[in-house]
Coordinates of C-alpha atoms in Angstrom, one line a residue:
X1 CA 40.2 41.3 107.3
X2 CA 41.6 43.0 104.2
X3 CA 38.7 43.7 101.9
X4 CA 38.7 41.7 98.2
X5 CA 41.3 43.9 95.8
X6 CA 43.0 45.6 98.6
X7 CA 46.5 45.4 98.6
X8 CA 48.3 44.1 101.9
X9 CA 49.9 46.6 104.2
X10 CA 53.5 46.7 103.6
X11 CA 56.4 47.7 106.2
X12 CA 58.0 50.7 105.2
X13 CA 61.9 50.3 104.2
X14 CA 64.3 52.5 105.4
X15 CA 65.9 54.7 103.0
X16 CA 69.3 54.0 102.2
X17 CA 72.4 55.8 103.1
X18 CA 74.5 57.7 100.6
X19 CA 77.1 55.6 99.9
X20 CA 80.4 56.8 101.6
X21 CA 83.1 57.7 99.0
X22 CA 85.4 55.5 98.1
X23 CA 89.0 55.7 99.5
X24 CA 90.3 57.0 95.7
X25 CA 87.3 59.5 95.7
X26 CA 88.6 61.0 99.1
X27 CA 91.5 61.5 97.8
X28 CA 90.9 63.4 94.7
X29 CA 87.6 65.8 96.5
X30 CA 88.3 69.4 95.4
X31 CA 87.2 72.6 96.8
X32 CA 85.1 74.6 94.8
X33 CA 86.5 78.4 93.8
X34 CA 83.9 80.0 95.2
X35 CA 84.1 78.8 98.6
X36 CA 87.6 79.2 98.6
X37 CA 87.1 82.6 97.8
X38 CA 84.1 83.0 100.1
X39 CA 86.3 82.0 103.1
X40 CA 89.3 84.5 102.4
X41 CA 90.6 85.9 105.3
X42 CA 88.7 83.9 107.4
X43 CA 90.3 82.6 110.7
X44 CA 89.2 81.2 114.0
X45 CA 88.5 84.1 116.3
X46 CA 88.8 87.1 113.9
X47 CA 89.9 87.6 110.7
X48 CA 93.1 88.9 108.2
X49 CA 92.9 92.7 107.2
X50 CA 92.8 93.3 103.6
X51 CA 95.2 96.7 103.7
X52 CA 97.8 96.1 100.8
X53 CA 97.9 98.0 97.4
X54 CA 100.0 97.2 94.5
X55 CA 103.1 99.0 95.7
X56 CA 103.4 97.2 98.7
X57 CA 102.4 93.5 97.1
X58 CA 105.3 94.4 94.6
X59 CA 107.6 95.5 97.6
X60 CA 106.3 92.1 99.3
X61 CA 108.0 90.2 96.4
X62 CA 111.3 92.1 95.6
X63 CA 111.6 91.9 99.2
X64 CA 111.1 87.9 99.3
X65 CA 113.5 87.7 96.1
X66 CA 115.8 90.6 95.8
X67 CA 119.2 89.2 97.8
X68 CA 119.0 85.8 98.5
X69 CA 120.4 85.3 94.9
X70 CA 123.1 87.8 95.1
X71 CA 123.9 88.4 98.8
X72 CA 124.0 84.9 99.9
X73 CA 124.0 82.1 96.8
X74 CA 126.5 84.1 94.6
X75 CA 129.7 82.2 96.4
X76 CA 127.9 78.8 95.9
X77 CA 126.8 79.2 92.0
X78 CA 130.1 80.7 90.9
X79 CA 132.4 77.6 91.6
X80 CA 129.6 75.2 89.6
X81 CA 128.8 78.1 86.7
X82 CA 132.4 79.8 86.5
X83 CA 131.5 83.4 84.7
X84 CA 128.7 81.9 83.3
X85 CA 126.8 82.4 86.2
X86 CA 124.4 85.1 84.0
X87 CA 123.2 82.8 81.8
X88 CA 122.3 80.8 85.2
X89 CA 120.5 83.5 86.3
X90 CA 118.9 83.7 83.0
X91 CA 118.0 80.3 82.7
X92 CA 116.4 80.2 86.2
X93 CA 114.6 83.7 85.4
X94 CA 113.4 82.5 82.6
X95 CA 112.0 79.0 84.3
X96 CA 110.5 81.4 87.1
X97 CA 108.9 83.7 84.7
X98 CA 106.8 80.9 82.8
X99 CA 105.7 79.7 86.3
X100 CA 104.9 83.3 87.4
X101 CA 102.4 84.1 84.2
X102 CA 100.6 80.7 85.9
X103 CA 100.7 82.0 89.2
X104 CA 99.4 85.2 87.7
X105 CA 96.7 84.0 86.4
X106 CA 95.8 81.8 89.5
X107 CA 96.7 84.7 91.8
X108 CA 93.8 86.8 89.7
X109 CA 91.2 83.9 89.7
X110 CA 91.3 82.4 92.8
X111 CA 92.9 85.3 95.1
X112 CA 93.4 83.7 98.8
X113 CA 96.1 83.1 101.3
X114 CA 97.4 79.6 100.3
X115 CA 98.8 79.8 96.9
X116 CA 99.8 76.6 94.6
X117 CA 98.5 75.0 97.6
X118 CA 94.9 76.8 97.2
X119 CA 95.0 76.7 93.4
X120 CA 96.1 72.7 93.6
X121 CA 93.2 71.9 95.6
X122 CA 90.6 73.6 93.5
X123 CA 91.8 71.8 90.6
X124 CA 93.6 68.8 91.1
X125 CA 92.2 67.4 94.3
X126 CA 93.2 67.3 98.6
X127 CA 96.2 64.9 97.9
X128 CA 98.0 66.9 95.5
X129 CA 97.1 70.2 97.3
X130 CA 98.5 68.4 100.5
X131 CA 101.8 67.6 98.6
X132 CA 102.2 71.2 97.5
X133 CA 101.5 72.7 100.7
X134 CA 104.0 70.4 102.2
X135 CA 106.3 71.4 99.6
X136 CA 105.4 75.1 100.4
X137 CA 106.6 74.3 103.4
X138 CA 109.4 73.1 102.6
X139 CA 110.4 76.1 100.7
X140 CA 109.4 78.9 102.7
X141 CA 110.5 77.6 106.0
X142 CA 113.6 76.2 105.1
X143 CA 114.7 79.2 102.4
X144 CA 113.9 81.5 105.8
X145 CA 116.4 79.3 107.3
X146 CA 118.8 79.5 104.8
X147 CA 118.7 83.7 104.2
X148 CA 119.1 83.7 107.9
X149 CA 122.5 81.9 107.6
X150 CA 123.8 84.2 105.7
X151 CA 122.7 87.3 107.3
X152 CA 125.0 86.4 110.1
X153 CA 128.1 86.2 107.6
X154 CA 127.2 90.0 106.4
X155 CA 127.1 91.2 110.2
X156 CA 130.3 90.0 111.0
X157 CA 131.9 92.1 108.1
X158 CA 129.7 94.8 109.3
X159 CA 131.1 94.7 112.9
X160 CA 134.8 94.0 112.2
X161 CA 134.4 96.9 109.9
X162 CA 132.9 99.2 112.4
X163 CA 134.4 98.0 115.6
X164 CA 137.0 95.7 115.0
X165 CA 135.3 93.2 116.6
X166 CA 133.9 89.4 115.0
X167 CA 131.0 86.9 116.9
X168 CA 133.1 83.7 116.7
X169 CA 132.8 80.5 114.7
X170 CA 131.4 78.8 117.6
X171 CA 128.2 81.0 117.5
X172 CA 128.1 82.3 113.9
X173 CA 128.2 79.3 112.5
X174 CA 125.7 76.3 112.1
X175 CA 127.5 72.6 113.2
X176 CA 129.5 70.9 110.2
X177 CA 131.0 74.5 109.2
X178 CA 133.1 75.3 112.2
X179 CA 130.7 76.3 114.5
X180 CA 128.0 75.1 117.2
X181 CA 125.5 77.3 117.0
X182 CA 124.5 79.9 114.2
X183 CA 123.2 83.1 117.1
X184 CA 122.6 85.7 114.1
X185 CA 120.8 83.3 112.1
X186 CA 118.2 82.9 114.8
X187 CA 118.5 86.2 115.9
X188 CA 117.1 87.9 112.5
X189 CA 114.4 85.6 112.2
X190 CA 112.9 86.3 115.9
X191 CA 113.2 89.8 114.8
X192 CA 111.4 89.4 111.9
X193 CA 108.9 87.5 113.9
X194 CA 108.4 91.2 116.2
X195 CA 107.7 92.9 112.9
X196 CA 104.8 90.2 111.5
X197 CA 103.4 90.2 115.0
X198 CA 103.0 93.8 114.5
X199 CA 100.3 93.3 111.5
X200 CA 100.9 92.9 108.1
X201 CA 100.3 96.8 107.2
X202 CA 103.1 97.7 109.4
X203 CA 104.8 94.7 108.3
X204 CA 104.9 95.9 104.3
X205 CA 106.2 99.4 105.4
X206 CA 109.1 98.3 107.4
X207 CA 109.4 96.1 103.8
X208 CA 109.2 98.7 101.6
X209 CA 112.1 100.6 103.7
X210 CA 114.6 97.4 103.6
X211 CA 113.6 97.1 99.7
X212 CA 114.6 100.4 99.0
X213 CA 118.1 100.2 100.8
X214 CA 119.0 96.8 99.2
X215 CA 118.3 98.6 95.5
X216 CA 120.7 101.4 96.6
X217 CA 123.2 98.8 98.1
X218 CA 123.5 97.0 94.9
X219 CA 123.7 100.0 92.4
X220 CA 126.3 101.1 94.6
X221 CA 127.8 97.6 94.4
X222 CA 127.9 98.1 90.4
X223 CA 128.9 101.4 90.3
X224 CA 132.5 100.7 92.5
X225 CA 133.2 97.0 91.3
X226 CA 132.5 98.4 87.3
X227 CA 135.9 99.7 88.0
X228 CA 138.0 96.5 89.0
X229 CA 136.3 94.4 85.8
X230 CA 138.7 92.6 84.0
X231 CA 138.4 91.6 81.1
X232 CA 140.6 88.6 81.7
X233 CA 137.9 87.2 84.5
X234 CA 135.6 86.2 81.6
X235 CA 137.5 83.8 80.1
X236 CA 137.2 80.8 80.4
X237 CA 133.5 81.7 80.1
X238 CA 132.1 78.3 80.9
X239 CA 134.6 76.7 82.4
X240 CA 132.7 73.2 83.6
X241 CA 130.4 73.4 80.2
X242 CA 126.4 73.2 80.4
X243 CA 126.2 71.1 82.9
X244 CA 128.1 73.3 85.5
X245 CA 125.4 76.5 84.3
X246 CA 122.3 74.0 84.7
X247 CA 124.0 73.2 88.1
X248 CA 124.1 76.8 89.2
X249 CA 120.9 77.2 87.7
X250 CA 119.2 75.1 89.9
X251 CA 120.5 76.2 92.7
X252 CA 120.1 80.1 92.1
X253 CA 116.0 79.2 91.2
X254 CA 115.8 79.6 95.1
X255 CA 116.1 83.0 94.8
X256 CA 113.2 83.6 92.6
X257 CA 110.5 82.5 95.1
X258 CA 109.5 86.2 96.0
X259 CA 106.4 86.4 93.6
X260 CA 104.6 83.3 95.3
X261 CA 105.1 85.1 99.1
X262 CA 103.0 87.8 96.6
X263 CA 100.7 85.5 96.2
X264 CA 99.9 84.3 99.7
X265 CA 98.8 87.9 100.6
X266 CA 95.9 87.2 98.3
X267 CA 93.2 88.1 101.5
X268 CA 95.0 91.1 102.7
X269 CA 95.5 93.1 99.4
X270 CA 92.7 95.4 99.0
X271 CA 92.3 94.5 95.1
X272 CA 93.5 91.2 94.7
X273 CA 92.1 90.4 91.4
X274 CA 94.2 93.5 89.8
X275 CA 96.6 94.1 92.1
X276 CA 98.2 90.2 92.5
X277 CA 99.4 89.2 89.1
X278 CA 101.0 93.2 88.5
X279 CA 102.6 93.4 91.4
X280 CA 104.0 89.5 90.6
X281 CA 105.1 90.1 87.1
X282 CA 106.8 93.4 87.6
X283 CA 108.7 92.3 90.6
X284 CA 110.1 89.3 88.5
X285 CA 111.3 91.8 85.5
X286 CA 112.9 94.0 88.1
X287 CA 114.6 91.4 90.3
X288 CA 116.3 89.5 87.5
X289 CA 117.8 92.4 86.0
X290 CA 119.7 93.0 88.9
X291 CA 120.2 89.9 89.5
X292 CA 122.0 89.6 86.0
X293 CA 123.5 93.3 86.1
X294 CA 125.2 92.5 89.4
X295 CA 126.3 89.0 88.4
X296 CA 128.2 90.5 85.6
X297 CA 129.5 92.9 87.4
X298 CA 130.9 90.3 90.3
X299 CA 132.4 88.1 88.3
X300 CA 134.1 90.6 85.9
X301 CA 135.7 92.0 89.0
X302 CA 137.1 88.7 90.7
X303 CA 138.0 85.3 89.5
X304 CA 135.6 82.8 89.5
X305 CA 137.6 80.6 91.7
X306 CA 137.9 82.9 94.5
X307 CA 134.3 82.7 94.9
X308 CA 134.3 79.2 96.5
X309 CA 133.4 79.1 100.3
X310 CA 132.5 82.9 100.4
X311 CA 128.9 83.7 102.1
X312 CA 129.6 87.3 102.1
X313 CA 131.4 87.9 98.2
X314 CA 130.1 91.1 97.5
X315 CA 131.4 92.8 100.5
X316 CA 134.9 91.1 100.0
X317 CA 134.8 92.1 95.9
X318 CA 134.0 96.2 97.0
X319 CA 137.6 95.4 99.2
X320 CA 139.3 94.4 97.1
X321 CA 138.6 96.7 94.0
X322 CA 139.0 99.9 96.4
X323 CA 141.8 98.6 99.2
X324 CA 139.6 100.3 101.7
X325 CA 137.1 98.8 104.1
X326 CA 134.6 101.7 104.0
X327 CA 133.2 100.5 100.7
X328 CA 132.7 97.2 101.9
X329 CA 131.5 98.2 105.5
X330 CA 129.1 100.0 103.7
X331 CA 127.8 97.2 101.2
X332 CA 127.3 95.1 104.4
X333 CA 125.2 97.1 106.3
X334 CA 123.0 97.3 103.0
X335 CA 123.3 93.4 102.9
X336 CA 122.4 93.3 106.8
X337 CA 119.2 95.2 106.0
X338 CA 118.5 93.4 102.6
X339 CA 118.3 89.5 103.5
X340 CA 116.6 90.7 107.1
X341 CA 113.5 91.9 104.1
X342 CA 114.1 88.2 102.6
X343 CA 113.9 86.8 106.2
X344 CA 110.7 88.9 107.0
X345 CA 108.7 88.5 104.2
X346 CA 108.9 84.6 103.1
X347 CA 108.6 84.4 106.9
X348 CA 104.9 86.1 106.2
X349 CA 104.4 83.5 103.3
X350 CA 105.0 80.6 105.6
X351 CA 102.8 81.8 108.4
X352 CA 99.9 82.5 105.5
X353 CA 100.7 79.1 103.7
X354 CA 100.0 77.0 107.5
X355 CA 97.0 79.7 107.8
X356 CA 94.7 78.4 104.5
X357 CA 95.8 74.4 105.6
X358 CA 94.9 74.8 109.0
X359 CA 91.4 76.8 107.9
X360 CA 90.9 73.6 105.6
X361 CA 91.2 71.0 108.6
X362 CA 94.7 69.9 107.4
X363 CA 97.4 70.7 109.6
X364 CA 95.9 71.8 113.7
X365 CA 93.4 74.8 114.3
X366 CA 96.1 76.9 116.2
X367 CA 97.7 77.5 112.8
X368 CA 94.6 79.8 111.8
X369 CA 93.8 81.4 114.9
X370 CA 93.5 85.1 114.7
X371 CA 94.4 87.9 117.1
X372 CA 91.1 90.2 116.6
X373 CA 92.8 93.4 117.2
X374 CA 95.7 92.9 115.4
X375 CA 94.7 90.6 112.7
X376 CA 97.4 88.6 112.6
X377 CA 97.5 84.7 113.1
X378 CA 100.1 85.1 116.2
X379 CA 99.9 81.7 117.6
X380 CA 101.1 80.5 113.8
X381 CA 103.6 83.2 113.7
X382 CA 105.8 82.3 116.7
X383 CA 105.1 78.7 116.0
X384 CA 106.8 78.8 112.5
X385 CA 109.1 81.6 113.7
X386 CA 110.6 79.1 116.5
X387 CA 110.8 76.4 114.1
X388 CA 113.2 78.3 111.3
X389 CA 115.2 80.2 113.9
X390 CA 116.4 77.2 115.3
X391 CA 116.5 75.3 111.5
X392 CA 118.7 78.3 110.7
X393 CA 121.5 77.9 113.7
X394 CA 121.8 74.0 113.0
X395 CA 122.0 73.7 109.2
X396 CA 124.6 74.8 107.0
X397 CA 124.0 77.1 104.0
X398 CA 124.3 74.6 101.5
X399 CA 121.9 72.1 102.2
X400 CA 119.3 74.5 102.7
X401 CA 119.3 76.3 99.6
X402 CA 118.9 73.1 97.4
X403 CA 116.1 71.4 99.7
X404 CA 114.5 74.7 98.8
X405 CA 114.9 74.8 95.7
X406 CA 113.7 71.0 94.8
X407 CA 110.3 72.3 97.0
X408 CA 109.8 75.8 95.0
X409 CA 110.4 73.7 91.7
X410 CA 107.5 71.2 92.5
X411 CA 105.2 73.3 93.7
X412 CA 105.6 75.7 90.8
X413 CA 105.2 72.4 88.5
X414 CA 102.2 71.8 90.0
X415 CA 101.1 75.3 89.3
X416 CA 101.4 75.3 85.6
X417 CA 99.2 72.1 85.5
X418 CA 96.6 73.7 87.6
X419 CA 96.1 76.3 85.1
X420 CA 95.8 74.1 82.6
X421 CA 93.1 71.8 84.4
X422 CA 91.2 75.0 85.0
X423 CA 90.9 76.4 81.6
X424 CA 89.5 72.9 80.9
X425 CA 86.9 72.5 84.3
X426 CA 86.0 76.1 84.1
X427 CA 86.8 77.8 81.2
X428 CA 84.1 80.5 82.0
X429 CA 85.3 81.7 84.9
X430 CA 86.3 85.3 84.7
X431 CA 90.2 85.9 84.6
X432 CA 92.1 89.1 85.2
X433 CA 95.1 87.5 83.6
X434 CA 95.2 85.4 81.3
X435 CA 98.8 83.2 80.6
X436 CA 99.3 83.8 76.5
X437 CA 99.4 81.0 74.3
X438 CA 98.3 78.3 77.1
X439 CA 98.4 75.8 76.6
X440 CA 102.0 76.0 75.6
X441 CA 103.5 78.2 78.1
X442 CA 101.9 76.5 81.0
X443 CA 103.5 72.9 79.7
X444 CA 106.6 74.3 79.0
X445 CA 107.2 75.9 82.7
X446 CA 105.9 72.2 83.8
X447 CA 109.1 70.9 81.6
X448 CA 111.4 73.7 82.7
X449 CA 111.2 72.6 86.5
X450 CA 111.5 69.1 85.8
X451 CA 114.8 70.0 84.0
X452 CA 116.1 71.6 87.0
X453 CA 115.1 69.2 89.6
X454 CA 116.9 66.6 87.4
X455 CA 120.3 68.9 87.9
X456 CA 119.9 68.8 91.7
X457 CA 122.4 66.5 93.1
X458 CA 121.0 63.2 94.7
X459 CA 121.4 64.0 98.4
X460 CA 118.9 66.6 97.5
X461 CA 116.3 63.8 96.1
X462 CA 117.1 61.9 99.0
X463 CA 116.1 64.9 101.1
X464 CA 112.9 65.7 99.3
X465 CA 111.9 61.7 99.5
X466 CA 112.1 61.5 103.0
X467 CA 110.6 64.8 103.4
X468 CA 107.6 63.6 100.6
X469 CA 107.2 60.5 103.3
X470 CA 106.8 62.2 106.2
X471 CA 104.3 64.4 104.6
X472 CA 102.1 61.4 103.5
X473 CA 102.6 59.9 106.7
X474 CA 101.3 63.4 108.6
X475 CA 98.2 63.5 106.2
X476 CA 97.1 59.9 106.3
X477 CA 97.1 60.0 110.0
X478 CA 96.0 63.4 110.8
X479 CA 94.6 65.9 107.8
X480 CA 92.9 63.1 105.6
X481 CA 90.4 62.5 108.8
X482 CA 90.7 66.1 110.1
X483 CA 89.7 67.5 106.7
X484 CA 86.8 70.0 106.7
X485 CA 85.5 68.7 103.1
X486 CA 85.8 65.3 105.3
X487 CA 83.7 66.2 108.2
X488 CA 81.2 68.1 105.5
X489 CA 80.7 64.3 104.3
X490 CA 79.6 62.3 107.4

């Protein structure tokens, strides 16, 4: 019996559960800085080997920049730019540099393996950092594929020059132009491949040797075609108006994609928060310098017209300023060495890109699995390797080098809103670099890369559209559920 005043015995409730987040909330969960930072070189079974200095980061982006531009795209900007080509390179230098004094400052704060995709998801939430690193993807892998190509045309100068001898059409060249199979293309990436498995010290001083041969191979490009310019070839100087320059433009930003393979070394520099937005900002002065200086130079020494069609134009310009072969023998062996660099190191940006996604649950574990005594992620490195090899014997130039473009110019969109959202979420954080006058800059590098992606042709949307769709349809079925901020939830 329950005495007079005393309160019945009640049943005790359960407590409730959290409630689970909404669909829109899963969507937009972020991952703090500090973990990000906190699981830097991190991988499943060991871990990446922080052994880079400022030289070699620096190396690591001329290397990933320096000759796609010149070596390869020259003969596809020329026919849309005429001698106008420069000011393409100018305008696209100048789009890449506002996006690089973003990535600077990202690289400084937030200094870890998956670049735009690392600093998107810190900032702007797991969908969008999906979409980048899908776009990453897009433009590593593919622009790997598309060097490649082009090695292959340099070779074959290099061994009709030396031995009289050519690999024909039918295996040095991708279907749809002449051929059946591209075997040089997917040669020089499975080399590259045997340097990364190697480890990513040895990797940046096999780098550093290519860099400085392409450098010597260029000045000695400008030094023998100075003396065919004509003065003639310059005129007229825009010869399909703005439109044709924007065209080029577009096309020739592919070759500025060198400082973000900087900044997917972030957990294997030994200083990142000093060393990463240097080494970024003084490749990107260096590369389009010679990028312009050799530009000028090409186009002062042969017609525009003639450039049409031509894979390997420098080699064919040194010929026919000198009427001997030696000169250009010699240009292609530097070109041979060059684009291998370009093929080796945005073939380490791709491998380190897949690395932070896979560590975050969004694309499979093999991705970040580590070789302890090596340090490298090998499983991820033949994987991807595989995958652009045979990208690179099936696809012609072309097509390649706008896909990538459209992907670096999203992602580095994406970028330059990122900084922005930071300043605002954490504007105490501390910053090595800071981008001057930010707002401003950062908006107008988001504007600049809109502006180009509108000058890419619409096969090239149409590409990117049904490459955006199979990306969404890969992370609603796998890394939405797979994700590790997910799993952290239940």
């Amino acid at each position: 019996m329950l005495e007079h005043g005393a309160a019945p015995p009640t049943t005790p409730r359960p407590e409730p559960e959290p409630p689970t987040a909404g669909f829109g909330a899963r969507l937009m969960r972020r991952k703090p800085v500090e973990r990000l930072v906190a699981e830097g070189g991190q991988g499943a079974g060991g871990s990446l080997r922080r052994s880079l200095g400022m030289w070699q980061l620096t190396m690591i982006s001329i290397g990933a920049t320096l000759g796609t531009g010149i070596f390869v795209v020259l003969g596809e900007a020329v026919p849309d730019a005429g001698p106008a080509v420069t000011v393409s390179f100018v305008i696209a230098g100048l789009t890449a540099l506002f996006s690089a004094l973003s990535y600077a400052e990202l690289a400084g704060t937030i200094p870890v393996a998956g670049s735009s995709y690392s600093y998107a998801y810190a900032t702007m939430g797991e969908l969008i950092a999906w979409v980048c690193g899908w776009c990453l993807i897009l433009e590593y892998g593919v622009s790997v594929a598309a060097v490649a190509v082009g090695w292959g045309e340099y070779l074959n100068e290099l061994l009709d020059g030396t031995l009289g001898i050519t690999i024909p059409d039918a295996l040095s060249a991708p279907p749809g132009d002449g051929g059946v199979f591209n075997l040089p293309a997917l040669l020089v990436v499975l080399l590259s491949m045997a340097f990364l498995l190697g480890g990513a010290k040895e990797s940046a001083r096999a780098n550093t040797i290519m860099v400085g041969v392409k450098i010597a191979a260029l000045i000695l490009f400008c030094a023998v075609a100075f003396t065919g310019i004509r003065a003639g070839n310059y005129t007229p100087f825009m010869p399909l108006g703005m439109a044709g320059v924007s065209a080029a433009g577009a096309t020739l930003f592919f070759s500025y994609i060198g400082f973000d393979a900087a900044s997917t070394a972030g957990e294997e520099a030994k200083n990142p928060q000093r060393d990463l937005p240097r080494a970024i900002m003084l490749s990107l002065v260096i590369v389009t310098a010679l990028y312009c200086l050799v530009a000028a130079v090409a186009v002062g020494a042969l017609p525009w017209k003639q450039f049409d069609g031509s894979e390997a134009a420098l080699a064919g310009i040194m010929e026919k300023v000198t009427g001997q072969s030696f000169w250009a023998v010699l240009l292609a062996a530097g070109a041979v060495v060059a684009i291998a660099s370009v093929v080796l190191t945005v073939l380490y940006g791709q491998t380190r890109i897949l690395f932070a996604m896979s560590r975050d649950g969004l694309v499979p574990k093999v991705f970040s699995a580590v070789h302890p005594r090596t340090g490298v992620p090998r499983a991820n490195t033949v994987i991807v390797s595989l995958f652009c090899g045979v990208l690179a014997a099936a696809i012609p130039l072309g097509q390649l080098a706008d896909a990538t473009s459209i992907g670096t110019l999203f992602a580095f969109a994406l970028v330059n809103i990122a900084v922005i959202v930071l300043r605002r979420t954490r504007p105490t954080m501390e910053r090595t670099f800071r981008v001057p006058l930010s707002p401003l800059f950062p908006v107008i590098g988001f504007a600049l890369c809109l502006w180009m992606m509108g000058s890419l042709e619409v096969v090239t949307w149409v590409v990117f559209g049904v490459w955006m769709a199979v990306g969404l349809v890969l992370y609603f079925g796998y890394g939405m559920r797979r994700s590790r901020l997910a799993t952290a939830e239940k």
